Coordinates of C-alpha atoms in Angstrom, one line a residue:
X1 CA 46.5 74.2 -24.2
X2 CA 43.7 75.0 -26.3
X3 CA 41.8 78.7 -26.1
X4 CA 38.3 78.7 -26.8
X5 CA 35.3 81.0 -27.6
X6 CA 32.2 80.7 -26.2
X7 CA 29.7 83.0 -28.3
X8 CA 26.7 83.9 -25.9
X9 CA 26.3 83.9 -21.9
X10 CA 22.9 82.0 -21.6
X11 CA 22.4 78.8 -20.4
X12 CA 23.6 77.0 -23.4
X13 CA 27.4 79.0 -23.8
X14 CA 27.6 78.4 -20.1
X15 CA 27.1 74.7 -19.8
X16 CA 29.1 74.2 -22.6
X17 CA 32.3 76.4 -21.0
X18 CA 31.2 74.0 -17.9
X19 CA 32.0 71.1 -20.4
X20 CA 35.0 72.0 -21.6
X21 CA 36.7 73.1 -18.4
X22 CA 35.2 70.2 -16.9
X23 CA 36.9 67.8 -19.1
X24 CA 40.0 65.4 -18.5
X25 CA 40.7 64.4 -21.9
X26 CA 42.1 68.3 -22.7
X27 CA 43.5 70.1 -19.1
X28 CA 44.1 73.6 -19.3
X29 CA 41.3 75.1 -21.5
X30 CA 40.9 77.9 -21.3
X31 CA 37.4 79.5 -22.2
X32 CA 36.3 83.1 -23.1
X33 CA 32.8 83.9 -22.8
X34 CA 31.5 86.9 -25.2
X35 CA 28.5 88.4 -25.7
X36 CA 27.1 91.3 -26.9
X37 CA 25.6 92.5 -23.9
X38 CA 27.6 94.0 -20.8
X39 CA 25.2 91.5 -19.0
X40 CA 25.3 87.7 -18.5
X41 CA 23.1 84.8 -18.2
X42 CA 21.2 85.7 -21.8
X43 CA 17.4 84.7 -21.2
X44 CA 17.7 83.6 -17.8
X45 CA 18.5 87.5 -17.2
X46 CA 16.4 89.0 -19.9
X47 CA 13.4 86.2 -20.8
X48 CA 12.4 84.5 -17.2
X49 CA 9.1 86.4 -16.1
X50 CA 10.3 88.7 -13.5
X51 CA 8.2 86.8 -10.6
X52 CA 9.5 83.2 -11.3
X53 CA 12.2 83.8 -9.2
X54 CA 13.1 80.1 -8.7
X55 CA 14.0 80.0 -12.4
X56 CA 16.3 82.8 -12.1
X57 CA 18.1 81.9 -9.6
X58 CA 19.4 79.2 -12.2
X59 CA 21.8 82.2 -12.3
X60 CA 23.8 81.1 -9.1
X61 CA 24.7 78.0 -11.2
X62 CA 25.6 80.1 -14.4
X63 CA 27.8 81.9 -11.8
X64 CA 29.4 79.5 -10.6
X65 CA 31.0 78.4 -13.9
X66 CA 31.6 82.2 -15.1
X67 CA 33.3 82.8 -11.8
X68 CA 35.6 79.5 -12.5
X69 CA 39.5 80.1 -13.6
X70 CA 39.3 79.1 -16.5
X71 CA 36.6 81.1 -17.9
X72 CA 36.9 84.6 -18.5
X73 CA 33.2 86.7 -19.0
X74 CA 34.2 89.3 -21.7
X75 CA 30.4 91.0 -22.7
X76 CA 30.1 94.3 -24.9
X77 CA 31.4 92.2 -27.8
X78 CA 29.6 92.2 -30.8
X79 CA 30.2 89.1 -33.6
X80 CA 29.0 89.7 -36.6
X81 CA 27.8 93.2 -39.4
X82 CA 28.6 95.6 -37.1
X83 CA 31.3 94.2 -34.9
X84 CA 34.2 90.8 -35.4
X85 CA 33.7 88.7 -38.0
X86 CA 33.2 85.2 -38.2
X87 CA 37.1 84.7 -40.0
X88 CA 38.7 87.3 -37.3
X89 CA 37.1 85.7 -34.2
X90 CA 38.7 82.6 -35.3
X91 CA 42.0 83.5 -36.2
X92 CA 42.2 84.6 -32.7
X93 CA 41.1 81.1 -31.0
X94 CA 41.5 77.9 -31.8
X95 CA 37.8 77.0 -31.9
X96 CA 34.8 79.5 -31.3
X97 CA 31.0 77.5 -30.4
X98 CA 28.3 79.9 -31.4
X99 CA 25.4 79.5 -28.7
X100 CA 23.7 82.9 -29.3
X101 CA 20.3 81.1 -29.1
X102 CA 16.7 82.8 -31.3
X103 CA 16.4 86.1 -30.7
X104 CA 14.0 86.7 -33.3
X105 CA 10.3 85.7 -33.1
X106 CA 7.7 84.3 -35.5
X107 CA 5.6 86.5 -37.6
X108 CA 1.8 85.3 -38.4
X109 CA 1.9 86.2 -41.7
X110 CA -1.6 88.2 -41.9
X111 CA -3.0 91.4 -42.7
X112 CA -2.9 94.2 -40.0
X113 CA 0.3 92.7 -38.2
X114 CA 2.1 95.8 -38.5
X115 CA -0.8 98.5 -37.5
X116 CA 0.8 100.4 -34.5
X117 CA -0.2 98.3 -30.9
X118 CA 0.9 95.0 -32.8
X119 CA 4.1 94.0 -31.1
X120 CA 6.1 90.5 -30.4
X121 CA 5.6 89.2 -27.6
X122 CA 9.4 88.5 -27.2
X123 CA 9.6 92.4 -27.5
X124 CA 7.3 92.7 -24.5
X125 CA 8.9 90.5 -22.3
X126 CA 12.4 92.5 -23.4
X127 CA 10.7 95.6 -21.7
X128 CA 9.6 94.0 -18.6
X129 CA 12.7 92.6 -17.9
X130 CA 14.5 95.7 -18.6
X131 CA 16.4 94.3 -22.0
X132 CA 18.5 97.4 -23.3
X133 CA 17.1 96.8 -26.7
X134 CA 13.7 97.4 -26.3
X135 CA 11.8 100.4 -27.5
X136 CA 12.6 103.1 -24.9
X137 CA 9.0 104.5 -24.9
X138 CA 7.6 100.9 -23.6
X139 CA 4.3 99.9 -24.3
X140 CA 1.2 102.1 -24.1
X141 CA -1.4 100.2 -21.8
X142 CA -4.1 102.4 -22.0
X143 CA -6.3 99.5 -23.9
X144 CA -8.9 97.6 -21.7
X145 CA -9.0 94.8 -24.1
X146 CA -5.7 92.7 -24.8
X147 CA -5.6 89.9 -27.1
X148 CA -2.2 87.3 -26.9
X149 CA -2.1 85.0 -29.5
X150 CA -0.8 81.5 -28.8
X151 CA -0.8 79.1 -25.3
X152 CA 2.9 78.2 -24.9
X153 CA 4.7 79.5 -21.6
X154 CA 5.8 82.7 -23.0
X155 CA 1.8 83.5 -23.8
X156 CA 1.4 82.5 -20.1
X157 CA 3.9 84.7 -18.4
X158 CA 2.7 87.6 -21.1
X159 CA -0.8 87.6 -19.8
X160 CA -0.3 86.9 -15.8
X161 CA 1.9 89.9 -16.0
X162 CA -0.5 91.9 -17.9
X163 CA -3.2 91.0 -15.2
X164 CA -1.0 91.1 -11.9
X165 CA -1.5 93.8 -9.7
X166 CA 1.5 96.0 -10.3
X167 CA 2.7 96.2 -6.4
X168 CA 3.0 92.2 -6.7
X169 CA 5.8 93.1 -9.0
X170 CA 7.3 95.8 -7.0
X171 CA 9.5 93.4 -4.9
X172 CA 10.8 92.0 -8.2
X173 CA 13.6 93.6 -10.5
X174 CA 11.2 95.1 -13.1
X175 CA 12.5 98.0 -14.6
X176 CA 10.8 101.2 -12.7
X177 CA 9.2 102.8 -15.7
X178 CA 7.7 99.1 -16.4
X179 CA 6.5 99.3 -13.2
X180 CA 5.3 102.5 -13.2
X181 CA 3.3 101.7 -16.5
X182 CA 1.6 98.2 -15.3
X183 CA 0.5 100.4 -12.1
X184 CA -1.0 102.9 -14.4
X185 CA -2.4 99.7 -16.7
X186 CA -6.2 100.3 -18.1
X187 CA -6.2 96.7 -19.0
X188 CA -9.1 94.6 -17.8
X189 CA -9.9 91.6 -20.1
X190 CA -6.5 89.9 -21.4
X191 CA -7.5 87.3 -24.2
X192 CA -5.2 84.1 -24.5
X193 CA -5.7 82.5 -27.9
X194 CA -4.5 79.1 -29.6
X195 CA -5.8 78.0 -33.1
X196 CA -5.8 74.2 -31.5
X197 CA -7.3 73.2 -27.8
X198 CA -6.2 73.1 -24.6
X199 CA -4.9 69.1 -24.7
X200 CA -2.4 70.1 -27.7
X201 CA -1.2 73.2 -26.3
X202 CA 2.1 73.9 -25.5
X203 CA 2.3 75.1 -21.9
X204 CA 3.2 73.4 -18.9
X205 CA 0.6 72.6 -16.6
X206 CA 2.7 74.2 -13.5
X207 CA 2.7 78.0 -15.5
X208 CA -0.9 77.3 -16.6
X209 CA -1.8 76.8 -12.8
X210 CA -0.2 79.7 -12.1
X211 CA -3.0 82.3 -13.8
X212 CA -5.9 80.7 -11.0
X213 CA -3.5 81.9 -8.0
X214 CA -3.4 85.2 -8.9
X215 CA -5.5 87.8 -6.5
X216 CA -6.6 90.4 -8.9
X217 CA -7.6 88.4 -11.5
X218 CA -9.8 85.3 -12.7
X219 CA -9.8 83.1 -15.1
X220 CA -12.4 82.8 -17.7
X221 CA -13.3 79.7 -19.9
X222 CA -15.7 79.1 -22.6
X223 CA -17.3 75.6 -22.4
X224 CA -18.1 75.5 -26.0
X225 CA -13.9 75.8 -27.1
X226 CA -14.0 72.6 -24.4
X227 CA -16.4 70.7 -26.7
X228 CA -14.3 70.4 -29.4
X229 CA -11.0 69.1 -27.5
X230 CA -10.5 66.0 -28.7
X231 CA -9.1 64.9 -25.3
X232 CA -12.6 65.0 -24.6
X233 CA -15.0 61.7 -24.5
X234 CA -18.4 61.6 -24.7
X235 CA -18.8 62.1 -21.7
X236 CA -17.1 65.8 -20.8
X237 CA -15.9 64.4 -17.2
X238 CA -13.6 61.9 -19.0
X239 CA -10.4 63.0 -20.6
X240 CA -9.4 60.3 -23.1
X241 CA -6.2 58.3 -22.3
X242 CA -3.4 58.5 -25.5
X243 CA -3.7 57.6 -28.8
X244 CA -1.2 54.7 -29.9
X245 CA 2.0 55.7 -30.5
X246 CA 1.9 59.1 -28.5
X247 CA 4.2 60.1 -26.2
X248 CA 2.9 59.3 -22.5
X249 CA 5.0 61.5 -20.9
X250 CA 3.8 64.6 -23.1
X251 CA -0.2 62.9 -23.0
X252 CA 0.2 63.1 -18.9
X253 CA 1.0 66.8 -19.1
X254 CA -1.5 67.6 -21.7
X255 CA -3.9 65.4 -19.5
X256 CA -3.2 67.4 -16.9
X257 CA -3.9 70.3 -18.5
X258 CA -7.3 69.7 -19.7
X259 CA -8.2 69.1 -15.9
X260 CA -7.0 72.2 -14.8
X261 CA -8.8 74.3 -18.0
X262 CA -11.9 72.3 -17.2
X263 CA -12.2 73.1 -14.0
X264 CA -11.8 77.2 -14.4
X265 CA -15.0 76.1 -17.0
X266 CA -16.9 75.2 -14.4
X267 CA -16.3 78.2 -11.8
X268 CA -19.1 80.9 -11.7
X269 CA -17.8 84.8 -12.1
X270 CA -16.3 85.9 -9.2
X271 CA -16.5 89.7 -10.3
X272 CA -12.7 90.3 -10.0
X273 CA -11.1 93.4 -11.7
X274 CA -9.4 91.8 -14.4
X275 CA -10.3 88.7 -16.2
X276 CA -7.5 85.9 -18.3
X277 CA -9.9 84.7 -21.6
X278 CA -8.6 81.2 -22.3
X279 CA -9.9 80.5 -25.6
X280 CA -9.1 77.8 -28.2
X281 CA -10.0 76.6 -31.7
X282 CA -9.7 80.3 -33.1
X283 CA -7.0 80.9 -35.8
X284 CA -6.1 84.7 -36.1
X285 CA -6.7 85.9 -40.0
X286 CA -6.5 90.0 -39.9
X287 CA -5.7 92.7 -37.3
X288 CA -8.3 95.2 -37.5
X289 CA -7.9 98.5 -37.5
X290 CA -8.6 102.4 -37.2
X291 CA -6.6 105.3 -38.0
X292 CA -3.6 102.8 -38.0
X293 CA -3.9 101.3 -34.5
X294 CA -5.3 97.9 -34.0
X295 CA -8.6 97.7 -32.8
X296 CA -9.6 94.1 -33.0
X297 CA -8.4 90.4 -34.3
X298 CA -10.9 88.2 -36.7
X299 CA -10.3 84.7 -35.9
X300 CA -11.5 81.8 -38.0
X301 CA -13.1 78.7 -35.8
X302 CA -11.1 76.1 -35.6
X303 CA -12.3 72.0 -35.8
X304 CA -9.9 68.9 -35.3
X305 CA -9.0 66.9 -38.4
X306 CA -8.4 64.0 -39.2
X307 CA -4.3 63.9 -39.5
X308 CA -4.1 65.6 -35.4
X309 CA -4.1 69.1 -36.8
X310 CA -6.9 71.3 -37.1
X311 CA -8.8 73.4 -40.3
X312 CA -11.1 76.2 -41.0
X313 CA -14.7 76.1 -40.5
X314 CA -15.5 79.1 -42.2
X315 CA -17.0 80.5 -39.3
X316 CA -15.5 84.0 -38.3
X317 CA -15.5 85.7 -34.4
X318 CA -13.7 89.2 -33.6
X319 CA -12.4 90.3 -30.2
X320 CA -11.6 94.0 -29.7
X321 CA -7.9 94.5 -29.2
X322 CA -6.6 98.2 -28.2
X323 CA -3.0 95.8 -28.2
X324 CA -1.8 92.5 -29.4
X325 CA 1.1 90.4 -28.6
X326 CA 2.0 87.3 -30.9
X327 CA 3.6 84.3 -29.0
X328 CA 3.7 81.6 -31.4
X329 CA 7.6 80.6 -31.2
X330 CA 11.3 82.0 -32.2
X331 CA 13.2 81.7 -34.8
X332 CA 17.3 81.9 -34.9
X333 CA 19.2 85.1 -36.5
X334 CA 21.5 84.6 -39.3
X335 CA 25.1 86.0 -38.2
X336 CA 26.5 87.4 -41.2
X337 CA 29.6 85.3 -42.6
X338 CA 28.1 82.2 -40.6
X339 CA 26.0 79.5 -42.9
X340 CA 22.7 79.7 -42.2
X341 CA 19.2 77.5 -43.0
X342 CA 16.4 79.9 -43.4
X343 CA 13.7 77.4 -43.5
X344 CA 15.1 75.9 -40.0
X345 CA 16.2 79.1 -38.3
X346 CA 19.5 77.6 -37.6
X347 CA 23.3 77.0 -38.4
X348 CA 23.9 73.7 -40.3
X349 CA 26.1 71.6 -38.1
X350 CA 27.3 67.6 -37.7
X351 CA 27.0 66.9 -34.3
X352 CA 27.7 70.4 -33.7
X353 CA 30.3 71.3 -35.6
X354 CA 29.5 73.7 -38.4
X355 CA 29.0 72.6 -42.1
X356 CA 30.0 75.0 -44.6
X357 CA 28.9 73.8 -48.0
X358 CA 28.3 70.4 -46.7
X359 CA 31.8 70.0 -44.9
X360 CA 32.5 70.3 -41.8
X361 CA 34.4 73.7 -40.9
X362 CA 37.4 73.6 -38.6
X363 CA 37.2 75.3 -35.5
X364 CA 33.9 76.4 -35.9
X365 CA 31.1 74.5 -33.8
X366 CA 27.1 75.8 -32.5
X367 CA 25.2 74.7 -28.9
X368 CA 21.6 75.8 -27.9
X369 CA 19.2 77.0 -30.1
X370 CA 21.0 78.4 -33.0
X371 CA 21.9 74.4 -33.6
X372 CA 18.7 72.7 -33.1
X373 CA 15.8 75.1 -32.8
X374 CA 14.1 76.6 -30.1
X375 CA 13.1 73.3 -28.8
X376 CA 13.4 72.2 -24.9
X377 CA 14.0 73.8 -21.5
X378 CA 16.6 75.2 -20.1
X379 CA 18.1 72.1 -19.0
X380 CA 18.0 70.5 -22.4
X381 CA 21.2 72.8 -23.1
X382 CA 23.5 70.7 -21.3
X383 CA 23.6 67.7 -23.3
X384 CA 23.2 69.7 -26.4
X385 CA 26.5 71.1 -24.9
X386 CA 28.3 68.1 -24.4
X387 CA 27.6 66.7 -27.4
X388 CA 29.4 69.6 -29.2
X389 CA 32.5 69.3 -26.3
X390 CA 32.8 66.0 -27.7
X391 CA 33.3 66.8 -31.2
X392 CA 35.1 69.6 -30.4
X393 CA 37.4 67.3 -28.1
X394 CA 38.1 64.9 -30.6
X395 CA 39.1 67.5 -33.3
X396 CA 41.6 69.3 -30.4
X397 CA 45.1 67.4 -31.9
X398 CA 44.1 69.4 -35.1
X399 CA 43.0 72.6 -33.2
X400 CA 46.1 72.6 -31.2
X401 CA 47.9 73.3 -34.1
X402 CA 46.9 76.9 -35.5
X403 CA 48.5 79.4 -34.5
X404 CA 47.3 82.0 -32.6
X405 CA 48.3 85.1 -30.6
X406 CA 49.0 84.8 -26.7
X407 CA 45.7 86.4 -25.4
X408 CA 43.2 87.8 -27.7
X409 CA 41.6 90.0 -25.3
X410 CA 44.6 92.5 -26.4
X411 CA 43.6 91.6 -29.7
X412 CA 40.2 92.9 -29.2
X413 CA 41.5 96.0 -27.5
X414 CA 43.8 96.8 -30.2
X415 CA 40.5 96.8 -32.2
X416 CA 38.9 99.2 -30.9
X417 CA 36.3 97.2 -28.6
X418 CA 35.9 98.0 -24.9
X419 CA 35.2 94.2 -23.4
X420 CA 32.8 94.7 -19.8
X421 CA 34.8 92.4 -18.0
X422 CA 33.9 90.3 -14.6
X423 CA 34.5 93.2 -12.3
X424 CA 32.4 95.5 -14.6
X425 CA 29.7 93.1 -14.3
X426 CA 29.9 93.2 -10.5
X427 CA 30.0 97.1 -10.7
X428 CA 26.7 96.5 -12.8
X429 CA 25.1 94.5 -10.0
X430 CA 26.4 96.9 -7.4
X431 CA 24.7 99.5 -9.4
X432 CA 21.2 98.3 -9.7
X433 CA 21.6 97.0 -6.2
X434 CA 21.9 101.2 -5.4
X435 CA 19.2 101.8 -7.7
X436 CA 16.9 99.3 -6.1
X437 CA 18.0 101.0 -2.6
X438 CA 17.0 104.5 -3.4
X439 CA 13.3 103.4 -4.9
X440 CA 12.5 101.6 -2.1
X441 CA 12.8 98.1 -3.3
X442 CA 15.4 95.2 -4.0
X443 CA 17.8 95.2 -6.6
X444 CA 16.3 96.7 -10.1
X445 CA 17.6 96.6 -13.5
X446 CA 19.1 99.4 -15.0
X447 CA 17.1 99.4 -18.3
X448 CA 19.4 101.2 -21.2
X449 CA 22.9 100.7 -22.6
X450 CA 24.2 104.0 -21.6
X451 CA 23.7 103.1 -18.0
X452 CA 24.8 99.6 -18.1
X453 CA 28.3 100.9 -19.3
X454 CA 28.2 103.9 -17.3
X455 CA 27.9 101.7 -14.5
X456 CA 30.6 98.9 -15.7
X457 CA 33.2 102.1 -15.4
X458 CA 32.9 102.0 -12.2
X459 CA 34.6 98.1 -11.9
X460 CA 35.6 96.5 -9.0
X461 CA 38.0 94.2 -7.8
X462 CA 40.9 93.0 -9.9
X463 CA 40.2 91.5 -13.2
X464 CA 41.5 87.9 -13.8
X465 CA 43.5 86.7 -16.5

């Protein structure tokens, strides 16, 4: 029998507990899932846009697995500075698989990114989705002007939630004082920027489509960003087909794209009362600033070169800004006593299994993010998962053999930590199910710590071994 640790409760810890349970080369693992959070389901719970409720119910599946007999959901567990380290964690398993994903996002590296109303985009999304890390005072939206910087889906989901109309999001599980604030929003002009054009941005064309459906907003396209696409032909009706060598697949969606951003060109000003600024071919250089708030990003034009990428033309624009949100990618966090590459943003690792100095190190193996980058959707985790059960699989004669003690949960206990176990995560749900009740809407998150393991206490149902 082999007892495993499955660091982190998104997509990519529980695919690979699904692996390794669902196995017949091993029978009988058995798989603890911790995370730091009471909560599980990792960005499924705490990164999917609130109103892309298809997505989230990926949590169903997540369930399923969590739910199984041979996993056991232990959150409020802390690896790491300030909780088990790396060496303890193993000593009480015989293998631990790190899946705790990029929590961190990119910086741009300019001046002005750190005048008050500059914020991460990943930090924004944390409040809307009721995240018990984010900043407790939320975000002030009294700005009209909003500039996003980048055109991936996060940049997407950032703006249509800026410009939805706020009772569109009441029958969602947005936290009440987000809700309460995007009612009370004075934004009116939300400016989406990418320092390349629309046929080599990074969104998919489903999520782009998505901004034009919305009731209380339009979108707004400048044809002159258009002219320099190099998707473009001569003729501006005509998106060019692939260059040799490209990926079709990726060309089709980017094609795709193109149409849809072209065509929002074309529409005239329908006077709506908030407006989604697609522009492109504008590289961010300097927040701007008064009195310490932001008050404007200078951009640098943008031209294609030669090599695919893009350069400076020298020629400078500035949009006012009262708040601006960076979404140009994540990066992994360095758990202290783990190895970690700094330039990559992840753990080295052979097939999954963690290199320490070059060698592989016994017992300890990574999954998701944290081992190749935040790269892929959500369903790209499961054969990044399986790949690591299989290395992990063929090490289990060795792995078998240390010793360890019967059940570490009493280990952890013994400790001093308080594990939320499955019941206290139903109690959670049962809690922001009566929450939702007494506002008048359907289940809402509870939005802090305190509350999340206030409501744990009140567990129900037996807890499983």
């Amino acid at each position: 029998m082999l007892r495993i640790a499955v660091v982190g409760s998104g997509p990519s810890g529980v695919y690979t507990a699904q692996a390794l349970v669902g196995q017949p080369l091993v029978p009988g693992v058995l798989v603890d899932v911790l995370d730091r959070l009471p909560c599980p389901y990792g960005l499924v719970r705490y990164g999917v846009a609130p109103d892309h409720e298809k997505i989230k119910s990926l949590q169903n599946t997540l369930r399923s697995v969590l739910e199984h007999d041979q996993v056991r959901f232990l959150g409020n567990v802390e690896i790491g500075a300030h909780g088990l380290t790396p060496e303890r964690l193993l000593g009480l398993y015989h293998a631990v698989v790190y899946c705790v994903g990029a929590a961190r996002d990119r910086r741009l590296g300019i001046p002005g990114e750190d005048l008050a109303g500059s914020h991460s985009a990943t930090d924004f999304v944390s409040w809307y989705s009721a995240h018990p890390d984010a900043p407790p005072a939320g975000f002030g939206l009294g700005a009209r002007s909003v500039v996003v910087i980048g055109v991936g889906n996060v940049a997407v989901d950032v703006a249509r939630v800026l410009a939805r109309g706020a009772e569109d999001l009441r029958p969602t599980d947005v936290p009440h004082p987000a809700l309460g604030a995007l009612a009370g929003s004075a934004v009116r002009d939300v400016h989406m920027v990418g320092r390349r054009g629309p046929s080599q941005a990074k969104f998919t064309t489903k999520e782009l489509r998505e901004l034009g459906a919305l009731l209380s907003a339009e979108v707004r396209v400048e044809p002159a960003d258009l002219a320099l696409d190099p998707a473009y032909a001569s003729d501006p009706g005509t998106v060019r087909p692939p260059a040799a060598g490209a990926s079709q697949a990726l060309a089709a969606v980017n094609r795709r794209n193109v149409e849809v951003v072209r065509g929002w060109a074309a529409l005239p000003d329908r006077g709506r009362e908030r407006r989604i600024h697609l522009r492109f071919f504008l590289r961010p250089v300097e927040l701007l600033g008064a009195e310490g708030r932001v008050t404007a990003v200078r951009f640098e034009r943008t031209a294609p070169d030669e090599r695919g990428g893009v350069r400076g033309t020298g020629t400078y624009e500035e949009i006012e800004a009262g708040l601006v949100l960076r979404a140009v990618g994540y990066r992994g966090v360095p758990i202290e006593g783990l190895p970690f590459d700094g330039t990559t943003g992840t753990v080295p690792h052979l097939a999954g299994r963690v290199l320490r100095h070059g060698v592989a190190s016994p017992g300890e193996y990574v999954a998701g993010w944290i081992k190749r980058g935040p790269t892929g959707v959500i369903g790209t985790n499961r054969a990044c998962a399986k790949e690591t059960v299989a290395s992990l699989l063929a090490d289990a004669p060795s792995l078998s053999a240390r010793r360890i003690t019967a059940d570490p949960l009493d280990a952890l206990r013994a400790a001093g930590h308080r594990p939320v176990e499955w019941p206290g995560w139903l109690a959670i749900e049962d809690a922001e199910a009566a929450l939702g009740a007494s506002l008048g809407r359907r289940s809402v998150k509870i939005p802090d710590w305190a509350g999340l393991l206030t409501a744990a206490r009140g567990e129900r149902g037996p807890s499983r071994p």
